[in-house]
Coordinates of C-alpha atoms and ligand atoms in Angstrom, one line a residue:
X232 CA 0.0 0.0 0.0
X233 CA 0.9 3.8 -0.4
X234 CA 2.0 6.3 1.8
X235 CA -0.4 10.0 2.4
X236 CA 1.4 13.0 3.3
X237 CA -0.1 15.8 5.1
X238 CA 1.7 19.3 5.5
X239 CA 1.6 22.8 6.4
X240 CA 1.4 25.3 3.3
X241 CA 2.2 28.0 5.5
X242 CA 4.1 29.4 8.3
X243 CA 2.7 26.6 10.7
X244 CA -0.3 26.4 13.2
X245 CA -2.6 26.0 10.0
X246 CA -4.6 23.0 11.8
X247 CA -2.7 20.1 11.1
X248 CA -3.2 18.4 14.6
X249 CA -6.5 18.8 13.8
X250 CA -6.9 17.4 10.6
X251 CA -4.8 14.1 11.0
X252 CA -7.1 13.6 14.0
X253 CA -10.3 13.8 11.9
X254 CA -7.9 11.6 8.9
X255 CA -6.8 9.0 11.7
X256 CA -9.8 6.3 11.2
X257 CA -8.5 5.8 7.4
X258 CA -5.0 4.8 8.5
X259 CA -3.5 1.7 10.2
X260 CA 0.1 4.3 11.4
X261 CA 0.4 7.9 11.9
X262 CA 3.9 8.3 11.4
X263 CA 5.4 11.8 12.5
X264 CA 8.8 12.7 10.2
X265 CA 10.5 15.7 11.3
X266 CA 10.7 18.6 14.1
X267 CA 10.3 18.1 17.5
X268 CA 8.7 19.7 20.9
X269 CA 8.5 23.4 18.5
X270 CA 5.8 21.9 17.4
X271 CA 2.2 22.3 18.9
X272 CA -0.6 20.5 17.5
X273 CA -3.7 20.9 18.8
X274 CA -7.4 18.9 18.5
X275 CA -10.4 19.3 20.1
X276 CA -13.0 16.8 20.7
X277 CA -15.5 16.3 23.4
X278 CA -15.2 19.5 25.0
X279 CA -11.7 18.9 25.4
X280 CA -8.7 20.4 24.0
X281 CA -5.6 18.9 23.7
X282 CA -1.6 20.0 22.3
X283 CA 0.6 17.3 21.3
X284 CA 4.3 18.1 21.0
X285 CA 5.9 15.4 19.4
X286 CA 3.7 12.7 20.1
X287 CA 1.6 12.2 16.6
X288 CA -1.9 13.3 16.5
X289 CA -3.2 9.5 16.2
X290 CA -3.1 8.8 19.3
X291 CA -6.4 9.0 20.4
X292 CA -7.9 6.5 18.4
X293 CA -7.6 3.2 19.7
X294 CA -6.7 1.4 16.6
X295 CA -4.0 3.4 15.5
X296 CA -0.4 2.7 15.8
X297 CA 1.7 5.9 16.0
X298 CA 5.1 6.1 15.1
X299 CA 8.0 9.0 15.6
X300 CA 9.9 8.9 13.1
X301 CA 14.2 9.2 12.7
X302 CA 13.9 12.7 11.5
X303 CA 12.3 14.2 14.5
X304 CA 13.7 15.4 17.3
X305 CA 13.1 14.1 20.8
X306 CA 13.4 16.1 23.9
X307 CA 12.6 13.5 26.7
X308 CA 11.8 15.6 29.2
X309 CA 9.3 17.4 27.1
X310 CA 8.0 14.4 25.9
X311 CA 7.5 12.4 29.2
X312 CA 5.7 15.6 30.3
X313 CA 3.2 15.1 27.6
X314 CA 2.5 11.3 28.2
X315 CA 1.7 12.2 32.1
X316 CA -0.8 15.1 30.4
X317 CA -2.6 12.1 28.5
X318 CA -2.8 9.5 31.3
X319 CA -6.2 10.5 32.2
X320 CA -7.3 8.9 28.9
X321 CA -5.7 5.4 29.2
X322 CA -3.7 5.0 26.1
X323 CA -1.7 2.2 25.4
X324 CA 2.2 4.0 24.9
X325 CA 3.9 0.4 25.2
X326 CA 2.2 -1.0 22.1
X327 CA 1.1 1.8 20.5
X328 CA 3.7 4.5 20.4
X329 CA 6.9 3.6 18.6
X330 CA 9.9 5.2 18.8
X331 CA 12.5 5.3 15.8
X332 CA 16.4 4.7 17.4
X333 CA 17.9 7.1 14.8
X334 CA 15.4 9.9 16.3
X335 CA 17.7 12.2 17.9
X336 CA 17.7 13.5 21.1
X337 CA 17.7 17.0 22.3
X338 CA 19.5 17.8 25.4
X339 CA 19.3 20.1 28.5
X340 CA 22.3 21.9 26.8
X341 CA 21.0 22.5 23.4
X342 CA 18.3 24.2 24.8
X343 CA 20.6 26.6 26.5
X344 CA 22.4 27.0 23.3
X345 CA 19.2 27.9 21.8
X346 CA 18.6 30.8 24.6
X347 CA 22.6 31.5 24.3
X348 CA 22.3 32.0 20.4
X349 CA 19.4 34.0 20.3
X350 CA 20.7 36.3 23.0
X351 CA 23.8 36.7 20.8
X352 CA 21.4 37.7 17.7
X353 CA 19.8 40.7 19.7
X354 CA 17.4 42.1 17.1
X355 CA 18.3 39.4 14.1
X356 CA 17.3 36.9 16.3
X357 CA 15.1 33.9 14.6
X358 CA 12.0 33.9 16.9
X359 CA 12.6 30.4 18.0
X360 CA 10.7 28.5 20.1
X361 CA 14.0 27.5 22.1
X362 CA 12.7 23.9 22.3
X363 CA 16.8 23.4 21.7
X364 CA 15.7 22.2 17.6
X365 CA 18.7 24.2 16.0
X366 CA 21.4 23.1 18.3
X367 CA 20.2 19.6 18.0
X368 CA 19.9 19.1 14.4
X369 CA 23.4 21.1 14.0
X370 CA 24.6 18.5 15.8
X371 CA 23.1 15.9 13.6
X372 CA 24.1 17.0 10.6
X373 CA 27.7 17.6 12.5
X374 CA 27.8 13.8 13.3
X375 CA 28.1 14.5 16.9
X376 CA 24.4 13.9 18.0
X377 CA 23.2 11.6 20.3
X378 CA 20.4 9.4 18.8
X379 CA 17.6 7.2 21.1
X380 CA 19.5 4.1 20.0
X381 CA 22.4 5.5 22.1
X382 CA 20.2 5.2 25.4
X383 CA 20.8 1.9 25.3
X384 CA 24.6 1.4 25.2
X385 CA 26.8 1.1 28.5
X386 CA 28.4 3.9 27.6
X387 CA 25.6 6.4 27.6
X388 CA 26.3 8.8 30.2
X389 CA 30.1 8.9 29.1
X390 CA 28.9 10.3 25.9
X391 CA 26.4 12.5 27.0
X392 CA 28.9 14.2 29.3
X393 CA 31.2 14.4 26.1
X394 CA 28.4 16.4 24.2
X395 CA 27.3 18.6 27.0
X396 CA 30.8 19.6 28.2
X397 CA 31.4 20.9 24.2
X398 CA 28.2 22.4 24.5
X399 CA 29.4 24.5 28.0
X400 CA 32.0 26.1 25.9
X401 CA 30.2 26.7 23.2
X402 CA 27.6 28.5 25.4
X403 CA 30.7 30.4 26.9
X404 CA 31.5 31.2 23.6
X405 CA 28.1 33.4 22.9
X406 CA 29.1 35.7 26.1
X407 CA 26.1 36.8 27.0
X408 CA 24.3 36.7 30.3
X409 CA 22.7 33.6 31.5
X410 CA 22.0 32.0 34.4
X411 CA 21.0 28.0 34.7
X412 CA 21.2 25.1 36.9
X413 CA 23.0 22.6 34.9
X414 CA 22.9 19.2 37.6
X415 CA 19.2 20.2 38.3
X416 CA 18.6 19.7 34.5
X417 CA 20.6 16.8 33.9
X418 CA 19.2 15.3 36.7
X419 CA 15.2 15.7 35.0
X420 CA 17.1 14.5 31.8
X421 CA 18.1 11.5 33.2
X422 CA 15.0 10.8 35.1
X423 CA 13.0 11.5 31.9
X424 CA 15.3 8.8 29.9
X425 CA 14.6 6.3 32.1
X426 CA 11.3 6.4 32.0
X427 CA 11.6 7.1 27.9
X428 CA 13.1 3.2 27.9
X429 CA 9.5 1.9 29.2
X430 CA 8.4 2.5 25.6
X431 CA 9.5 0.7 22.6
X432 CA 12.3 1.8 20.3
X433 CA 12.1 0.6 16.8
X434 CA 13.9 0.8 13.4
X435 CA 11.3 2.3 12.0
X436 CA 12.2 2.3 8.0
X437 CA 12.4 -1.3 8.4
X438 CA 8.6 -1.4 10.1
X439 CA 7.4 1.0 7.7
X440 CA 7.9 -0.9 5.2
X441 CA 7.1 -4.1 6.6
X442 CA 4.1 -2.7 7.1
X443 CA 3.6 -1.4 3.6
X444 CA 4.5 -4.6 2.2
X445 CA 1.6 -6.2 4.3
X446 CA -0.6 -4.0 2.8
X447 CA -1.0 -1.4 6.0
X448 CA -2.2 2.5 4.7
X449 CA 0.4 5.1 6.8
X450 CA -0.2 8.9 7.1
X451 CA 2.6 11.0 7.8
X452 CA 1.9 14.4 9.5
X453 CA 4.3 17.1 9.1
X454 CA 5.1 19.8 11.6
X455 CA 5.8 23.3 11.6
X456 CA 4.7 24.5 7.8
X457 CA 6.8 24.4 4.3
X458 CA 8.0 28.3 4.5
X459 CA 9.6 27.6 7.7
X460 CA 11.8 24.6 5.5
X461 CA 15.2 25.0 6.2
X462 CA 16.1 25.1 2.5
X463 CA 12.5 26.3 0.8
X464 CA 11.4 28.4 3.6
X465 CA 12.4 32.3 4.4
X466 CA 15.8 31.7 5.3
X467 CA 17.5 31.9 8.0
X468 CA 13.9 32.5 9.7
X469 CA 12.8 29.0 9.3
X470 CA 13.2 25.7 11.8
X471 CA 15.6 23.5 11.0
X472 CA 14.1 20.5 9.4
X473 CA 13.1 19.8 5.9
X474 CA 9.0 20.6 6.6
X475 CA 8.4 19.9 2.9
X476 CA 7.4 16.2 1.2
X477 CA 10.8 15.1 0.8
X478 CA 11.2 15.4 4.2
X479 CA 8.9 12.5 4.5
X480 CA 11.2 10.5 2.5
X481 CA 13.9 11.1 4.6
X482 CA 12.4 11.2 8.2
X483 CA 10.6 7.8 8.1
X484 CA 13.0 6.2 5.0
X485 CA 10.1 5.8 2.7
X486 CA 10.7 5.7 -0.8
X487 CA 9.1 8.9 -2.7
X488 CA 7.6 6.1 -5.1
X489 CA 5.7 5.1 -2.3
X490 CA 3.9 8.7 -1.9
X491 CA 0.7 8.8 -3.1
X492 CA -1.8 11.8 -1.9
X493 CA -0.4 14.9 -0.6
X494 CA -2.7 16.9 1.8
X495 CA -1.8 20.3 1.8
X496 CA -3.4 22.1 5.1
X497 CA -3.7 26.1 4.8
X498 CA -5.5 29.1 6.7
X499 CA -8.3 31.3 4.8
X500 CA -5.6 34.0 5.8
X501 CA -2.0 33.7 6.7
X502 CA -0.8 33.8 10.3
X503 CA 3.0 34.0 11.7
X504 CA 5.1 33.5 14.8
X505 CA 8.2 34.7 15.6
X506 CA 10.3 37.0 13.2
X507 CA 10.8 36.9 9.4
X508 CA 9.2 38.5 6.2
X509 CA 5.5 38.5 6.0
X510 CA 4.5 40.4 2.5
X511 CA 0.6 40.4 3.3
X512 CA 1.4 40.8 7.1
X513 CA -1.6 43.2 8.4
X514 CA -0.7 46.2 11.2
X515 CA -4.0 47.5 11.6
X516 CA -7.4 46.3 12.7
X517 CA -8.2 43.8 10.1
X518 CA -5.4 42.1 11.2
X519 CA -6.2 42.5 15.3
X520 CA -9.4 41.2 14.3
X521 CA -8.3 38.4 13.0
X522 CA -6.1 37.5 15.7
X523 CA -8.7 38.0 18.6
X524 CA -11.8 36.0 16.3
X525 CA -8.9 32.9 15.3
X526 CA -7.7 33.1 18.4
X527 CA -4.1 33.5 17.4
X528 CA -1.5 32.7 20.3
X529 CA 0.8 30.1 19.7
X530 CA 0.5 26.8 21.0
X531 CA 3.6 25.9 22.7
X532 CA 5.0 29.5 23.7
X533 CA 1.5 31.6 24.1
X534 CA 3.2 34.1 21.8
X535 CA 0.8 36.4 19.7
X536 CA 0.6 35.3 16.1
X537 CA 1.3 37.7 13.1
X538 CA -1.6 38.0 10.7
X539 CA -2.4 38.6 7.6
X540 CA -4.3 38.0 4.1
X541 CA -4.0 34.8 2.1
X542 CA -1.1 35.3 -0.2
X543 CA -1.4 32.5 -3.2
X544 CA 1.7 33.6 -4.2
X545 CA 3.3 31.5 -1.8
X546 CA 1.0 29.1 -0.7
X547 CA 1.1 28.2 -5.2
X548 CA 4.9 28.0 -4.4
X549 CA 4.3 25.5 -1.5
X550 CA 1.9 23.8 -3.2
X551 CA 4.5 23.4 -6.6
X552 CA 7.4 22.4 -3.8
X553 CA 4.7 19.8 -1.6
X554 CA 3.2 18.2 -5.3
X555 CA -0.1 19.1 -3.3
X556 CA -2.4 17.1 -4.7
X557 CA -5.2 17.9 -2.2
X558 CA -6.4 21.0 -0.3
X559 CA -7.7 21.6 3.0
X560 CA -8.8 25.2 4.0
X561 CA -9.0 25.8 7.5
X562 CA -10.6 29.0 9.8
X563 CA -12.9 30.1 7.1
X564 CA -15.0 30.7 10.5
X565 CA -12.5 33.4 11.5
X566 CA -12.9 35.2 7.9
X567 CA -16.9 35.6 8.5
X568 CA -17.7 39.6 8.5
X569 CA -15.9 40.7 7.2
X570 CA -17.1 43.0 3.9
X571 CA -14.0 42.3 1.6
X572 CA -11.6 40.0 1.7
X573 CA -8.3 40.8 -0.2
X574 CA -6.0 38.1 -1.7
X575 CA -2.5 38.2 -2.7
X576 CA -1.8 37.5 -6.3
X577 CA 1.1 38.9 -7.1
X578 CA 3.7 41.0 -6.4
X579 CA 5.8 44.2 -6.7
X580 CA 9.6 43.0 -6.9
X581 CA 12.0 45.4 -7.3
X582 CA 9.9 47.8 -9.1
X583 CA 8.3 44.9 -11.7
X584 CA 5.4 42.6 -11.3
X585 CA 6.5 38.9 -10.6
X586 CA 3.7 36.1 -9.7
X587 CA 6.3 34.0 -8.0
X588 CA 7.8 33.9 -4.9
X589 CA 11.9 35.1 -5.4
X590 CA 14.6 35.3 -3.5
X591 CA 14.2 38.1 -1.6
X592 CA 10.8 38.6 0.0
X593 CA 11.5 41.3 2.8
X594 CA 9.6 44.8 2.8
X595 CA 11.8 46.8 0.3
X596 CA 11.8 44.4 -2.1
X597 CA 8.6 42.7 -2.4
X598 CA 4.7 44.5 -1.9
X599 CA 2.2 42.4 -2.2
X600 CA -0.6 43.1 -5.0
X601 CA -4.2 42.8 -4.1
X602 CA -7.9 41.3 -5.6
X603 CA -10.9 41.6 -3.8
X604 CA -13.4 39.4 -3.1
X605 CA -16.6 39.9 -1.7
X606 CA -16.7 38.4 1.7
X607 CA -19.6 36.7 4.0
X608 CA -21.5 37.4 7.3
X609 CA -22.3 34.1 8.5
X610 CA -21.7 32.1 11.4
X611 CA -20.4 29.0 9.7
X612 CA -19.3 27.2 13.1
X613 CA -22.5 24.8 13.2
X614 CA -22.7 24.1 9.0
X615 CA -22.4 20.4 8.5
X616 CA -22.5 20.5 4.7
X617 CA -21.0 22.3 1.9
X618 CA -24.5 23.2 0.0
X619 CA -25.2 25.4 3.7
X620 CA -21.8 27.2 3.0
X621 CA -22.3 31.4 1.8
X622 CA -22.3 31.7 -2.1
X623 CA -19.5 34.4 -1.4
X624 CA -17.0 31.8 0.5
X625 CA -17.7 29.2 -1.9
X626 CA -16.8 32.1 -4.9
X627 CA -13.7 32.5 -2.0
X628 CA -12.6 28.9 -2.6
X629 CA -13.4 28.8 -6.2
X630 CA -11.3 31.7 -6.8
X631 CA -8.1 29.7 -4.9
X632 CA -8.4 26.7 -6.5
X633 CA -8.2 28.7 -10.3
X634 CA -5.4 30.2 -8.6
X635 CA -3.4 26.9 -7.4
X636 CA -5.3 24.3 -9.7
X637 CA -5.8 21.8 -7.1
X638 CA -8.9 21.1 -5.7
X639 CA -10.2 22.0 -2.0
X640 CA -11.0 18.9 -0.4
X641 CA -12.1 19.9 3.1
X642 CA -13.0 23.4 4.5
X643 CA -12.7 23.4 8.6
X644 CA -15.5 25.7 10.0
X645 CA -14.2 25.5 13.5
X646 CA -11.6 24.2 16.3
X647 CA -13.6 20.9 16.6
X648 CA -13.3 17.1 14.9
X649 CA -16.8 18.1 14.0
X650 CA -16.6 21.5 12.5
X651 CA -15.0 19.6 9.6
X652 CA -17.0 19.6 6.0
X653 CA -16.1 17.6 3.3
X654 CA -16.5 18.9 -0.1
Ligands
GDP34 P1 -1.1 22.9 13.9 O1 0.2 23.2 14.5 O2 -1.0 23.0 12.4 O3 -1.6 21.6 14.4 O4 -2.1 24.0 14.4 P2 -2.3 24.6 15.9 O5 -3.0 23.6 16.7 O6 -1.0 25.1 16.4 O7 -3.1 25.9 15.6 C1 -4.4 25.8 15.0 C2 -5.4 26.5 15.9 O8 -6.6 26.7 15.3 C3 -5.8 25.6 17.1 O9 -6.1 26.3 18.2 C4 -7.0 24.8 16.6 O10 -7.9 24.4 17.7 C5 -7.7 25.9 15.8 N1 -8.5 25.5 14.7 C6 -8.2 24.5 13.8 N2 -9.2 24.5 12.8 C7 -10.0 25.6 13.1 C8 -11.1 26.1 12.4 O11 -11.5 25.7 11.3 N3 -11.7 27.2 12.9 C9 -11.2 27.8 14.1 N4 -11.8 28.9 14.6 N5 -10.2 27.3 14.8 C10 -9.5 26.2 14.2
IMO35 P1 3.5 23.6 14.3 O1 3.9 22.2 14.0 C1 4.5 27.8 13.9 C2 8.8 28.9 14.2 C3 9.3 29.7 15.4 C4 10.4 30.4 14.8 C5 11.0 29.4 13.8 C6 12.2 28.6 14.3 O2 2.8 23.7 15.5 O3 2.9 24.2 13.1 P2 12.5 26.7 16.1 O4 12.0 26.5 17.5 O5 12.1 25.6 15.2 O6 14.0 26.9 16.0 O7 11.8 28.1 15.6 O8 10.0 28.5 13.4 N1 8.1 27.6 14.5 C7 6.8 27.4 14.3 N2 5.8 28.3 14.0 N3 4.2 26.5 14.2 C8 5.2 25.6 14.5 O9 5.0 24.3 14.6 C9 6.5 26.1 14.6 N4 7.7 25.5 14.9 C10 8.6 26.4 14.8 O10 8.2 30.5 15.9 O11 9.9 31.5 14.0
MG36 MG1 1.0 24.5 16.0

């Protein structure tokens, strides 16, 4: 059998957790491929909300097997944390939650080197989450990083002390001013590790595709969103991981032969967190308005999120890079009221009109170019079918899919598994 992706068009937070959730019933294994605790995917279902971190968004279906993969990043303190938030609901990690040995792990000191990095940055800094991703997968791709696997050598701790000492200089090396306890966290790490060897570690390309060959349907659920890649996104403000399809490939060793549907998730608008270009970023009330109705604070660091209008000029780009084959719209609820909607669909660069996204795409380089489109004033939070949606938001989605030429599959109408109509 074939392998779906699912990924963020945008700048994250677009409603992934959400969607695989509401996806999960179709699929034997939600595998996770890439990222780590930055991420903060959240569902909603029974009156209650929940944020997983690194833990894939399957988990709450009984039948599902869920799998991180070796290109994310494992913090285990973080992520013990988030199995004790989801005792109450009796999940099965043992058999159920499978941990890939080349997963690498992120340690108490490459969270400081986040903070001790950004610090050094001052006004260029990245916005980062300080989850400790950077560090870690510079360490990766340095060949100096410890991996889950390692855990279970005798010589463990001898090689953590190895890393972590480097790490002390390097954090010496920033000079700026911080203070930490380092035997107090190594002493939560350790704690954390031991109870991270409770669960099963796995070599996961190898069970992948096992299961494949035995006929089993995966979906793989990306994190963060493709212009935060670290080679397609808005460099250097992106994460650190490959957030795009490929990134599948290499974070769960899948074949891209194997790929068959790509689900591409995107907001009616645009939102951002942290700091980076934003060409349809709005300062003024449209823009607070959407952040107070979407309820835009970020899900792992409460930070306010950056808004803005939908700019197909680089959710077309994400969608070329992704081989989208499938799109979900989510928050058109948020968009309700509002009298005209605008929608990026090209821009000014350097004094010429371009309808692709270039190299440069900070404020003196690139303006955004506007159509309108009339909007809607309906509360679309309790429509169940697409026939109830406006005649203006389905001219709205009409109108993107000329734009991208891909259909939209599934328009979310609200935070809940529910809220969720299928075209
Ligand atoms: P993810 O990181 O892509 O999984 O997205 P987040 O969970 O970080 O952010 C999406 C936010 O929007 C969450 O608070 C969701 O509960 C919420 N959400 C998802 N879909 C909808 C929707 O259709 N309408 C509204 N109003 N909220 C939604
Ligand atoms: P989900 O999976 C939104 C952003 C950070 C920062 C940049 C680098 O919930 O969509 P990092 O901690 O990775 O070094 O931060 O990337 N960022 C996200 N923004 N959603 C996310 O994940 C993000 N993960 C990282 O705000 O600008
Ligand atoms: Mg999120």
């Amino acid at each position: 059998m074939a392998v779906d992706l699912l990924l963020g068009l945008q700048w994250g937070d677009e409603g992934k957790g959400k969607i695989v959730d509401v996806l999960t019933s179709k699929y034997d294994i939600i595998a996770r491929f890439q990222g780590g605790p930055n991420a903060g995917h959240t569902l909603e279902f029974d009156g209650i909300k929940h944020v997983l971190r690194t833990i894939p968004s399957g988990i709450f279906h009984k039948d599902s097997i869920n799998i991180i993969g070796n290109g994310v990043v494992i913090d285990p303190v973080v992520f013990m944390k988030e199995i004790e938030g989801l005792e109450q609901f009796k999940i099965d990690f043992v058999n159920r939650l499978l941990i890939s040995r080349k997963a690498h792990l992120i340690l108490p000191t490459h969270r400081l080197l986040d903070a001790a990095s950004e610090a050094a940055k001052g006004k260029a800094k990245i916005g980062s989450t300080l989850k400790g991703i950077g560090p870690t997968y510079m360490d990766k791709t340095g060949r100096n990083g410890l991996r889950v696997g390692d855990i279970e050598l005798e010589d463990f701790e001898q090689r953590y002390r190895t890393l972590a000492d480097k790490h002390e200089s390097m954090i010496q090396f920033h000079d700026v001013d911080m203070q930490y306890n380092l035997p107090e966290l190594e002493e939560e790490f350790f704690q954390a590790v031991k109870e991270l060897q409770k669960l099963t570690f796995i070599d996961s390309e190898e069970y992948l595709n096992r299961a494949l060959k035995e006929g089993k349907t995966i979906l793989a659920e990306g994190a963060q969103g493709s212009l935060l890649d670290i080679d397609f996104g808005t460099y250097p403000f992106v994460t650190s991981s490959n957030t795009t399809a490929a990134g599948a490939c290499t974070g769960l060793g899948i074949a891209p032969n194997r790929v068959q549907e790509v689900f591409g998730i995107f907001k009616a608008y645009t939102t951002r967190v942290g700091s980076g270009p934003f060409p349809t970023e709005l300062h003024d009330e449209v823009g607070a308005t959407m952040a107070s109705v979407g309820r835009e604070f970020g899900s792992v660091t409460g930070r306010a999120r950056r808004c803005g209008w939908l700019d197909l000029v680089a959710l077309k780009y994400a969608v070329e890079v992704n081989g989208v084959t499938e799109l979900y719209m989510m928050k058109a609820d948020v968009l309700s009221g509002f009298e005209t909607l605008k929608v990026c669909t090209k821009y000014t660069y350097k004094g010429e009109t371009i309808n692709y996204l270039p190299y440069n795409i900070e404020p003196e380089n690139v303006e955004p170019i506007y159509e309108e489109i009339k909007g809607w004033n309906a509360d679309l939070t309790g429509m169940t079918s697409y026939d109830q949606l406006p005649t203006e938001l389905k001219a709205y989605i009409q109108f993107i899919e000329n734009y991208l030429d891909v259909p939209v599959k599934v328009v979310s109408v609200g935070p809940d598994r529910k809220q969720t109509i299928i075209k």
